[in-house]
Amino acid sequence: PTPPLNTVTNNYAINVNYPLGYVQIWNLDIQQTITPTLVLNLDYTGTKGTHLDLLDAPNRTPVGLLNPTVPAFYYEDSVADSNANAGTVRIRKRLAHGISLGGTYTWSKSLDNASTIGTGSALVSPNGTISGQTVVAQNPFNLKAEYGLSSFNQSQKFTADYLWELPFGHEKRWLTGPSIARDVFGDWQWSGDWTIASGFPFTPRILGSFTDVNSGVNGTLRANVTGEPVSLPNPSIAEWFNTEAFVAPPPGQYGDARRNSIIGPGEVVFDMAMTKVFPL
């Protein structure tokens, strides 16, 4: 059916002069051979993203719709930026005498105002109101307030790996001749890797805010900071950050907490494998 005249029914818009985004990368890597089998790398990498994609809902204010005669809608534009710097130390012992080792430590920081675009699912009701968990800029008229840690930011990360060819089997120290023992116990490798890293960031959001939902979004409003420290000296599964560091903002106001200001739990991962090689 044809909608009434002068009625806007669209719930999504995009800049008709949408500029294409681009990324600039600069890198400096120094490699030094310490011994014939030991190599050291020192690396710095910088990245600058320009005209990155950003989603907001411009027909909204802290108290509701900016223009009540127009339904809530999303607006997509490439007005976001990013900046990342990373320093890396790598050391590698090449395979010799059946053993190889390697380790990499990276210290980095990535900032942007765009990496949380469209998180979740957008739901459109029959009257055109947008709801769901799609995250947009909290204040469409102050995009600088969205600048914070990138959602994929990990400040510190250490990875290491090893490979040990057990000294049994073909061309090894023991069990080199044909035998049942060599067939069973020979040509085995033990390998594994570690990952030890800091946590990913999270944003303190207010879900189900009446004015937020009425203006077409949910989960976009951020909390207010209280001044209490965010981290806890003894975090647990039940409480891994200080919940008293945030409160709901007063009605009709945007929250002053930064995007991704809660650092999540770190990770420690260990993988191991036993592998048997069958020479042909």
PDB file of C-alpha atoms in Angstrom:
ATOM      1  CA  PRO A   1       0.000   0.000   0.000  1.00  0.00           C
ATOM      2  CA  THR A   2       1.081   3.539  -0.750  1.00  0.00           C
ATOM      3  CA  PRO A   3       2.045   5.463   2.439  1.00  0.00           C
ATOM      4  CA  PRO A   4       0.403   8.824   3.152  1.00  0.00           C
ATOM      5  CA  LEU A   5       1.999  11.833   1.483  1.00  0.00           C
ATOM      6  CA  ASN A   6       4.733  13.744   3.357  1.00  0.00           C
ATOM      7  CA  THR A   7       5.430  10.736   5.587  1.00  0.00           C
ATOM      8  CA  VAL A   8       8.999   9.475   5.919  1.00  0.00           C
ATOM      9  CA  THR A   9       9.080   5.697   6.334  1.00  0.00           C
ATOM     10  CA  ASN A  10      12.783   4.994   5.784  1.00  0.00           C
ATOM     11  CA  ASN A  11      14.754   3.781   8.801  1.00  0.00           C
ATOM     12  CA  TYR A  12      18.242   3.802   7.269  1.00  0.00           C
ATOM     13  CA  ALA A  13      20.254   6.434   5.416  1.00  0.00           C
ATOM     14  CA  ILE A  14      23.766   6.806   4.064  1.00  0.00           C
ATOM     15  CA  ASN A  15      25.821   9.778   2.983  1.00  0.00           C
ATOM     16  CA  VAL A  16      25.336  10.155  -0.786  1.00  0.00           C
ATOM     17  CA  ASN A  17      28.907  11.490  -1.021  1.00  0.00           C
ATOM     18  CA  TYR A  18      30.329   8.657   1.082  1.00  0.00           C
ATOM     19  CA  PRO A  19      34.145   9.007   0.989  1.00  0.00           C
ATOM     20  CA  LEU A  20      36.111   5.787   0.738  1.00  0.00           C
ATOM     21  CA  GLY A  21      38.230   5.003   3.771  1.00  0.00           C
ATOM     22  CA  TYR A  22      41.952   4.354   3.636  1.00  0.00           C
ATOM     23  CA  VAL A  23      44.749   3.221   5.940  1.00  0.00           C
ATOM     24  CA  GLN A  24      48.347   4.445   6.136  1.00  0.00           C
ATOM     25  CA  ILE A  25      50.971   2.110   7.625  1.00  0.00           C
ATOM     26  CA  TRP A  26      54.602   2.828   8.481  1.00  0.00           C
ATOM     27  CA  ASN A  27      57.050   0.260   9.763  1.00  0.00           C
ATOM     28  CA  LEU A  28      60.621  -0.077  11.008  1.00  0.00           C
ATOM     29  CA  ASP A  29      62.109  -3.535  11.517  1.00  0.00           C
ATOM     30  CA  ILE A  30      65.637  -4.335  12.639  1.00  0.00           C
ATOM     31  CA  GLN A  31      66.870  -7.923  12.384  1.00  0.00           C
ATOM     32  CA  GLN A  32      70.075  -9.227  13.883  1.00  0.00           C
ATOM     33  CA  THR A  33      71.553 -12.706  13.680  1.00  0.00           C
ATOM     34  CA  ILE A  34      73.026 -13.467  17.095  1.00  0.00           C
ATOM     35  CA  THR A  35      74.217 -17.003  16.333  1.00  0.00           C
ATOM     36  CA  PRO A  36      73.829 -19.105  13.177  1.00  0.00           C
ATOM     37  CA  THR A  37      70.505 -20.415  14.525  1.00  0.00           C
ATOM     38  CA  LEU A  38      69.334 -17.481  16.692  1.00  0.00           C
ATOM     39  CA  VAL A  39      67.670 -14.383  15.182  1.00  0.00           C
ATOM     40  CA  LEU A  40      66.387 -11.267  16.978  1.00  0.00           C
ATOM     41  CA  ASN A  41      63.822  -8.824  15.533  1.00  0.00           C
ATOM     42  CA  LEU A  42      62.839  -5.395  16.849  1.00  0.00           C
ATOM     43  CA  ASP A  43      59.794  -3.956  15.116  1.00  0.00           C
ATOM     44  CA  TYR A  44      57.679  -0.797  15.310  1.00  0.00           C
ATOM     45  CA  THR A  45      54.473  -0.436  13.302  1.00  0.00           C
ATOM     46  CA  GLY A  46      52.198   2.593  13.144  1.00  0.00           C
ATOM     47  CA  THR A  47      48.753   2.688  11.554  1.00  0.00           C
ATOM     48  CA  LYS A  48      46.438   5.601  10.762  1.00  0.00           C
ATOM     49  CA  GLY A  49      42.904   5.009   9.491  1.00  0.00           C
ATOM     50  CA  THR A  50      40.947   7.841   7.863  1.00  0.00           C
ATOM     51  CA  HIS A  51      37.320   8.060   6.703  1.00  0.00           C
ATOM     52  CA  LEU A  52      36.357   4.901   8.579  1.00  0.00           C
ATOM     53  CA  ASP A  53      32.771   3.729   8.728  1.00  0.00           C
ATOM     54  CA  LEU A  54      30.642   5.033  11.602  1.00  0.00           C
ATOM     55  CA  LEU A  55      26.969   4.535  12.432  1.00  0.00           C
ATOM     56  CA  ASP A  56      24.817   6.979  14.369  1.00  0.00           C
ATOM     57  CA  ALA A  57      21.178   7.910  14.850  1.00  0.00           C
ATOM     58  CA  PRO A  58      21.015  11.681  14.253  1.00  0.00           C
ATOM     59  CA  ASN A  59      17.296  12.062  14.937  1.00  0.00           C
ATOM     60  CA  ARG A  60      17.750  11.680  18.684  1.00  0.00           C
ATOM     61  CA  THR A  61      18.622  13.670  21.777  1.00  0.00           C
ATOM     62  CA  PRO A  62      19.012  12.630  25.433  1.00  0.00           C
ATOM     63  CA  VAL A  63      15.285  13.184  25.898  1.00  0.00           C
ATOM     64  CA  GLY A  64      13.873  11.628  22.721  1.00  0.00           C
ATOM     65  CA  LEU A  65      13.523  12.343  19.013  1.00  0.00           C
ATOM     66  CA  LEU A  66      14.971  15.551  17.630  1.00  0.00           C
ATOM     67  CA  ASN A  67      12.222  15.822  15.002  1.00  0.00           C
ATOM     68  CA  PRO A  68       9.103  13.972  16.211  1.00  0.00           C
ATOM     69  CA  THR A  69       7.565  14.010  12.708  1.00  0.00           C
ATOM     70  CA  VAL A  70      10.360  11.794  11.383  1.00  0.00           C
ATOM     71  CA  PRO A  71      10.812   8.215  12.680  1.00  0.00           C
ATOM     72  CA  ALA A  72      14.063   7.122  14.220  1.00  0.00           C
ATOM     73  CA  PHE A  73      16.671   6.085  11.644  1.00  0.00           C
ATOM     74  CA  TYR A  74      20.296   5.075  11.318  1.00  0.00           C
ATOM     75  CA  TYR A  75      22.788   7.172   9.364  1.00  0.00           C
ATOM     76  CA  GLU A  76      26.002   5.697   7.998  1.00  0.00           C
ATOM     77  CA  ASP A  77      28.966   7.860   7.081  1.00  0.00           C
ATOM     78  CA  SER A  78      32.759   7.525   6.848  1.00  0.00           C
ATOM     79  CA  VAL A  79      33.750  10.178   9.382  1.00  0.00           C
ATOM     80  CA  ALA A  80      35.665   8.063  11.904  1.00  0.00           C
ATOM     81  CA  ASP A  81      39.408   7.789  12.475  1.00  0.00           C
ATOM     82  CA  SER A  82      41.837   5.366  14.070  1.00  0.00           C
ATOM     83  CA  ASN A  83      45.391   5.457  15.345  1.00  0.00           C
ATOM     84  CA  ALA A  84      47.487   2.472  16.416  1.00  0.00           C
ATOM     85  CA  ASN A  85      51.085   1.965  17.504  1.00  0.00           C
ATOM     86  CA  ALA A  86      52.783  -1.341  18.260  1.00  0.00           C
ATOM     87  CA  GLY A  87      56.270  -2.354  19.340  1.00  0.00           C
ATOM     88  CA  THR A  88      57.344  -5.982  18.988  1.00  0.00           C
ATOM     89  CA  VAL A  89      60.336  -8.028  20.111  1.00  0.00           C
ATOM     90  CA  ARG A  90      60.748 -11.405  18.397  1.00  0.00           C
ATOM     91  CA  ILE A  91      63.397 -14.049  18.961  1.00  0.00           C
ATOM     92  CA  ARG A  92      63.616 -17.278  16.998  1.00  0.00           C
ATOM     93  CA  LYS A  93      65.891 -20.281  17.389  1.00  0.00           C
ATOM     94  CA  ARG A  94      65.831 -22.182  14.138  1.00  0.00           C
ATOM     95  CA  LEU A  95      65.528 -25.952  14.143  1.00  0.00           C
ATOM     96  CA  ALA A  96      68.883 -27.435  15.171  1.00  0.00           C
ATOM     97  CA  HIS A  97      69.642 -30.738  16.902  1.00  0.00           C
ATOM     98  CA  GLY A  98      65.919 -31.458  16.847  1.00  0.00           C
ATOM     99  CA  ILE A  99      64.837 -28.355  18.792  1.00  0.00           C
ATOM    100  CA  SER A 100      63.307 -25.030  17.691  1.00  0.00           C
ATOM    101  CA  LEU A 101      62.008 -22.232  19.921  1.00  0.00           C
ATOM    102  CA  GLY A 102      60.361 -18.888  19.322  1.00  0.00           C
ATOM    103  CA  GLY A 103      58.842 -16.041  21.287  1.00  0.00           C
ATOM    104  CA  THR A 104      57.117 -12.741  20.508  1.00  0.00           C
ATOM    105  CA  TYR A 105      56.194  -9.917  22.862  1.00  0.00           C
ATOM    106  CA  THR A 106      54.005  -7.050  21.617  1.00  0.00           C
ATOM    107  CA  TRP A 107      53.094  -3.848  23.433  1.00  0.00           C
ATOM    108  CA  SER A 108      50.471  -1.852  21.556  1.00  0.00           C
ATOM    109  CA  LYS A 109      47.646   0.637  21.761  1.00  0.00           C
ATOM    110  CA  SER A 110      44.847   1.182  19.263  1.00  0.00           C
ATOM    111  CA  LEU A 111      42.379   4.080  19.462  1.00  0.00           C
ATOM    112  CA  ASP A 112      39.372   4.826  17.283  1.00  0.00           C
ATOM    113  CA  ASN A 113      35.760   5.952  17.284  1.00  0.00           C
ATOM    114  CA  ALA A 114      34.422   3.328  14.902  1.00  0.00           C
ATOM    115  CA  SER A 115      35.237  -0.257  15.893  1.00  0.00           C
ATOM    116  CA  THR A 116      31.915  -0.923  17.648  1.00  0.00           C
ATOM    117  CA  ILE A 117      29.723  -0.090  14.658  1.00  0.00           C
ATOM    118  CA  GLY A 118      26.574  -2.179  14.362  1.00  0.00           C
ATOM    119  CA  THR A 119      27.187  -4.512  17.301  1.00  0.00           C
ATOM    120  CA  GLY A 120      24.114  -6.714  17.691  1.00  0.00           C
ATOM    121  CA  SER A 121      20.904  -6.944  15.736  1.00  0.00           C
ATOM    122  CA  ALA A 122      18.648  -4.096  14.689  1.00  0.00           C
ATOM    123  CA  LEU A 123      14.912  -4.728  15.019  1.00  0.00           C
ATOM    124  CA  VAL A 124      12.362  -2.534  13.241  1.00  0.00           C
ATOM    125  CA  SER A 125       8.824  -2.489  14.611  1.00  0.00           C
ATOM    126  CA  PRO A 126       5.728  -1.996  12.405  1.00  0.00           C
ATOM    127  CA  ASN A 127       5.591   1.717  13.274  1.00  0.00           C
ATOM    128  CA  GLY A 128       9.191   2.220  12.095  1.00  0.00           C
ATOM    129  CA  THR A 129      10.831   2.436  15.528  1.00  0.00           C
ATOM    130  CA  ILE A 130      14.270   0.833  15.663  1.00  0.00           C
ATOM    131  CA  SER A 131      15.133  -1.278  18.673  1.00  0.00           C
ATOM    132  CA  GLY A 132      17.522  -4.072  19.513  1.00  0.00           C
ATOM    133  CA  GLN A 133      21.207  -3.977  20.460  1.00  0.00           C
ATOM    134  CA  THR A 134      22.762  -2.124  17.534  1.00  0.00           C
ATOM    135  CA  VAL A 135      25.338   0.253  18.994  1.00  0.00           C
ATOM    136  CA  VAL A 136      25.691   3.713  17.490  1.00  0.00           C
ATOM    137  CA  ALA A 137      27.450   6.888  18.554  1.00  0.00           C
ATOM    138  CA  GLN A 138      26.017   8.043  21.881  1.00  0.00           C
ATOM    139  CA  ASN A 139      25.826  11.683  20.793  1.00  0.00           C
ATOM    140  CA  PRO A 140      25.572  12.094  17.006  1.00  0.00           C
ATOM    141  CA  PHE A 141      26.650  15.728  17.358  1.00  0.00           C
ATOM    142  CA  ASN A 142      29.802  14.994  19.346  1.00  0.00           C
ATOM    143  CA  LEU A 143      31.616  12.166  17.582  1.00  0.00           C
ATOM    144  CA  LYS A 144      34.901  13.090  19.298  1.00  0.00           C
ATOM    145  CA  ALA A 145      33.370  11.740  22.520  1.00  0.00           C
ATOM    146  CA  GLU A 146      33.393   8.279  20.890  1.00  0.00           C
ATOM    147  CA  TYR A 147      37.191   8.242  20.675  1.00  0.00           C
ATOM    148  CA  GLY A 148      38.620   5.535  22.893  1.00  0.00           C
ATOM    149  CA  LEU A 149      40.310   2.155  22.919  1.00  0.00           C
ATOM    150  CA  SER A 150      39.541  -0.053  19.941  1.00  0.00           C
ATOM    151  CA  SER A 151      37.362  -3.063  20.675  1.00  0.00           C
ATOM    152  CA  PHE A 152      40.201  -5.378  19.565  1.00  0.00           C
ATOM    153  CA  ASN A 153      42.876  -3.582  21.621  1.00  0.00           C
ATOM    154  CA  GLN A 154      45.186  -5.824  23.683  1.00  0.00           C
ATOM    155  CA  SER A 155      47.855  -3.767  25.407  1.00  0.00           C
ATOM    156  CA  GLN A 156      50.256  -6.640  25.972  1.00  0.00           C
ATOM    157  CA  LYS A 157      50.584 -10.027  24.336  1.00  0.00           C
ATOM    158  CA  PHE A 158      53.253 -12.706  24.614  1.00  0.00           C
ATOM    159  CA  THR A 159      53.320 -15.803  22.424  1.00  0.00           C
ATOM    160  CA  ALA A 160      55.867 -18.608  22.386  1.00  0.00           C
ATOM    161  CA  ASP A 161      56.188 -21.913  20.600  1.00  0.00           C
ATOM    162  CA  TYR A 162      58.484 -24.917  20.654  1.00  0.00           C
ATOM    163  CA  LEU A 163      59.191 -28.081  18.686  1.00  0.00           C
ATOM    164  CA  TRP A 164      61.211 -31.041  19.949  1.00  0.00           C
ATOM    165  CA  GLU A 165      62.005 -33.933  17.679  1.00  0.00           C
ATOM    166  CA  LEU A 166      62.449 -36.851  20.073  1.00  0.00           C
ATOM    167  CA  PRO A 167      65.832 -38.592  19.505  1.00  0.00           C
ATOM    168  CA  PHE A 168      64.345 -41.905  18.362  1.00  0.00           C
ATOM    169  CA  GLY A 169      63.819 -43.100  14.807  1.00  0.00           C
ATOM    170  CA  HIS A 170      65.162 -42.445  11.323  1.00  0.00           C
ATOM    171  CA  GLU A 171      68.449 -40.501  11.331  1.00  0.00           C
ATOM    172  CA  LYS A 172      68.109 -39.892  15.078  1.00  0.00           C
ATOM    173  CA  ARG A 173      70.410 -40.840  17.927  1.00  0.00           C
ATOM    174  CA  TRP A 174      68.630 -44.030  18.997  1.00  0.00           C
ATOM    175  CA  LEU A 175      66.462 -46.662  17.313  1.00  0.00           C
ATOM    176  CA  THR A 176      67.843 -45.820  13.892  1.00  0.00           C
ATOM    177  CA  GLY A 177      67.785 -49.382  12.535  1.00  0.00           C
ATOM    178  CA  PRO A 178      64.683 -51.208  11.289  1.00  0.00           C
ATOM    179  CA  SER A 179      62.782 -52.688  14.221  1.00  0.00           C
ATOM    180  CA  ILE A 180      59.349 -52.897  15.782  1.00  0.00           C
ATOM    181  CA  ALA A 181      60.554 -50.549  18.542  1.00  0.00           C
ATOM    182  CA  ARG A 182      61.415 -47.887  15.944  1.00  0.00           C
ATOM    183  CA  ASP A 183      58.047 -48.315  14.254  1.00  0.00           C
ATOM    184  CA  VAL A 184      56.279 -47.704  17.584  1.00  0.00           C
ATOM    185  CA  PHE A 185      58.514 -45.249  19.435  1.00  0.00           C
ATOM    186  CA  GLY A 186      60.432 -43.591  16.627  1.00  0.00           C
ATOM    187  CA  ASP A 187      59.888 -40.340  14.695  1.00  0.00           C
ATOM    188  CA  TRP A 188      57.780 -38.552  17.292  1.00  0.00           C
ATOM    189  CA  GLN A 189      57.629 -34.759  17.727  1.00  0.00           C
ATOM    190  CA  TRP A 190      56.401 -32.794  20.720  1.00  0.00           C
ATOM    191  CA  SER A 191      55.225 -29.257  19.976  1.00  0.00           C
ATOM    192  CA  GLY A 192      53.202 -26.567  21.688  1.00  0.00           C
ATOM    193  CA  ASP A 193      52.575 -22.859  22.089  1.00  0.00           C
ATOM    194  CA  TRP A 194      51.659 -20.383  24.819  1.00  0.00           C
ATOM    195  CA  THR A 195      49.645 -17.178  24.659  1.00  0.00           C
ATOM    196  CA  ILE A 196      49.598 -14.785  27.599  1.00  0.00           C
ATOM    197  CA  ALA A 197      47.741 -11.541  26.951  1.00  0.00           C
ATOM    198  CA  SER A 198      45.890  -8.705  28.629  1.00  0.00           C
ATOM    199  CA  GLY A 199      42.118  -8.446  28.273  1.00  0.00           C
ATOM    200  CA  PHE A 200      39.926  -6.784  25.687  1.00  0.00           C
ATOM    201  CA  PRO A 201      38.036  -3.575  26.589  1.00  0.00           C
ATOM    202  CA  PHE A 202      34.314  -3.211  27.298  1.00  0.00           C
ATOM    203  CA  THR A 203      32.023  -0.197  27.412  1.00  0.00           C
ATOM    204  CA  PRO A 204      29.789   0.503  30.442  1.00  0.00           C
ATOM    205  CA  ARG A 205      26.353   0.782  28.815  1.00  0.00           C
ATOM    206  CA  ILE A 206      22.871   1.481  30.118  1.00  0.00           C
ATOM    207  CA  LEU A 207      20.427  -1.047  28.666  1.00  0.00           C
ATOM    208  CA  GLY A 208      16.706  -0.481  28.407  1.00  0.00           C
ATOM    209  CA  SER A 209      16.778   3.302  28.972  1.00  0.00           C
ATOM    210  CA  PHE A 210      13.254   4.608  28.225  1.00  0.00           C
ATOM    211  CA  THR A 211      14.408   7.680  26.295  1.00  0.00           C
ATOM    212  CA  ASP A 212      17.090   5.679  24.500  1.00  0.00           C
ATOM    213  CA  VAL A 213      14.630   3.043  23.278  1.00  0.00           C
ATOM    214  CA  ASN A 214      12.045   5.659  22.312  1.00  0.00           C
ATOM    215  CA  SER A 215      14.632   7.404  20.152  1.00  0.00           C
ATOM    216  CA  GLY A 216      15.332   4.214  18.245  1.00  0.00           C
ATOM    217  CA  VAL A 217      18.373   2.628  19.905  1.00  0.00           C
ATOM    218  CA  ASN A 218      19.247   0.491  22.913  1.00  0.00           C
ATOM    219  CA  GLY A 219      22.599   0.087  24.648  1.00  0.00           C
ATOM    220  CA  THR A 220      24.011   3.287  23.161  1.00  0.00           C
ATOM    221  CA  LEU A 221      23.708   5.359  26.342  1.00  0.00           C
ATOM    222  CA  ARG A 222      26.847   5.090  28.473  1.00  0.00           C
ATOM    223  CA  ALA A 223      27.156   5.265  32.248  1.00  0.00           C
ATOM    224  CA  ASN A 224      28.549   8.076  34.371  1.00  0.00           C
ATOM    225  CA  VAL A 225      31.840   7.608  36.187  1.00  0.00           C
ATOM    226  CA  THR A 226      31.879   7.997  39.972  1.00  0.00           C
ATOM    227  CA  GLY A 227      35.618   8.440  40.460  1.00  0.00           C
ATOM    228  CA  GLU A 228      36.097   4.988  41.972  1.00  0.00           C
ATOM    229  CA  PRO A 229      38.815   2.831  40.364  1.00  0.00           C
ATOM    230  CA  VAL A 230      37.518   0.511  37.672  1.00  0.00           C
ATOM    231  CA  SER A 231      39.892  -2.375  38.391  1.00  0.00           C
ATOM    232  CA  LEU A 232      39.724  -4.607  41.452  1.00  0.00           C
ATOM    233  CA  PRO A 233      42.726  -5.909  43.429  1.00  0.00           C
ATOM    234  CA  ASN A 234      41.227  -9.419  43.528  1.00  0.00           C
ATOM    235  CA  PRO A 235      38.825  -9.839  40.587  1.00  0.00           C
ATOM    236  CA  SER A 236      36.634 -12.932  40.388  1.00  0.00           C
ATOM    237  CA  ILE A 237      34.255 -14.518  37.905  1.00  0.00           C
ATOM    238  CA  ALA A 238      31.323 -12.997  39.794  1.00  0.00           C
ATOM    239  CA  GLU A 239      32.835  -9.493  39.832  1.00  0.00           C
ATOM    240  CA  TRP A 240      35.810  -8.824  37.567  1.00  0.00           C
ATOM    241  CA  PHE A 241      35.574  -5.011  37.671  1.00  0.00           C
ATOM    242  CA  ASN A 242      34.381  -2.484  40.239  1.00  0.00           C
ATOM    243  CA  THR A 243      30.659  -1.996  39.617  1.00  0.00           C
ATOM    244  CA  GLU A 244      30.675   1.021  41.959  1.00  0.00           C
ATOM    245  CA  ALA A 245      32.838   2.884  39.448  1.00  0.00           C
ATOM    246  CA  PHE A 246      29.741   3.578  37.313  1.00  0.00           C
ATOM    247  CA  VAL A 247      26.192   4.848  37.819  1.00  0.00           C
ATOM    248  CA  ALA A 248      23.315   5.612  35.487  1.00  0.00           C
ATOM    249  CA  PRO A 249      23.386   9.218  34.235  1.00  0.00           C
ATOM    250  CA  PRO A 250      20.586  11.606  35.283  1.00  0.00           C
ATOM    251  CA  PRO A 251      17.512  11.584  33.004  1.00  0.00           C
ATOM    252  CA  GLY A 252      18.015  13.709  29.921  1.00  0.00           C
ATOM    253  CA  GLN A 253      21.820  13.543  29.961  1.00  0.00           C
ATOM    254  CA  TYR A 254      24.435  11.527  28.140  1.00  0.00           C
ATOM    255  CA  GLY A 255      26.868   9.457  30.174  1.00  0.00           C
ATOM    256  CA  ASP A 256      30.439  10.701  30.610  1.00  0.00           C
ATOM    257  CA  ALA A 257      32.173   7.300  30.705  1.00  0.00           C
ATOM    258  CA  ARG A 258      34.565   6.685  27.842  1.00  0.00           C
ATOM    259  CA  ARG A 259      34.047   3.971  25.271  1.00  0.00           C
ATOM    260  CA  ASN A 260      35.859   0.749  26.168  1.00  0.00           C
ATOM    261  CA  SER A 261      36.982   2.016  29.568  1.00  0.00           C
ATOM    262  CA  ILE A 262      36.645  -1.397  31.289  1.00  0.00           C
ATOM    263  CA  ILE A 263      39.536  -3.783  30.669  1.00  0.00           C
ATOM    264  CA  GLY A 264      38.336  -7.365  30.638  1.00  0.00           C
ATOM    265  CA  PRO A 265      40.095 -10.404  32.095  1.00  0.00           C
ATOM    266  CA  GLY A 266      43.369 -11.465  30.526  1.00  0.00           C
ATOM    267  CA  GLU A 267      43.961 -14.806  28.880  1.00  0.00           C
ATOM    268  CA  VAL A 268      46.435 -17.643  29.320  1.00  0.00           C
ATOM    269  CA  VAL A 269      46.288 -20.354  26.655  1.00  0.00           C
ATOM    270  CA  PHE A 270      48.495 -23.414  26.212  1.00  0.00           C
ATOM    271  CA  ASP A 271      48.265 -25.852  23.306  1.00  0.00           C
ATOM    272  CA  MET A 272      50.267 -29.058  22.967  1.00  0.00           C
ATOM    273  CA  ALA A 273      50.545 -31.748  20.322  1.00  0.00           C
ATOM    274  CA  MET A 274      52.294 -35.087  19.881  1.00  0.00           C
ATOM    275  CA  THR A 275      52.939 -35.900  16.233  1.00  0.00           C
ATOM    276  CA  LYS A 276      54.316 -39.020  14.607  1.00  0.00           C
ATOM    277  CA  VAL A 277      56.131 -38.721  11.282  1.00  0.00           C
ATOM    278  CA  PHE A 278      56.065 -41.590   8.774  1.00  0.00           C
ATOM    279  CA  PRO A 279      59.033 -41.239   6.398  1.00  0.00           C
ATOM    280  CA  LEU A 280      58.490 -42.512   2.863  1.00  0.00           C
TER     281      LEU A 280
END
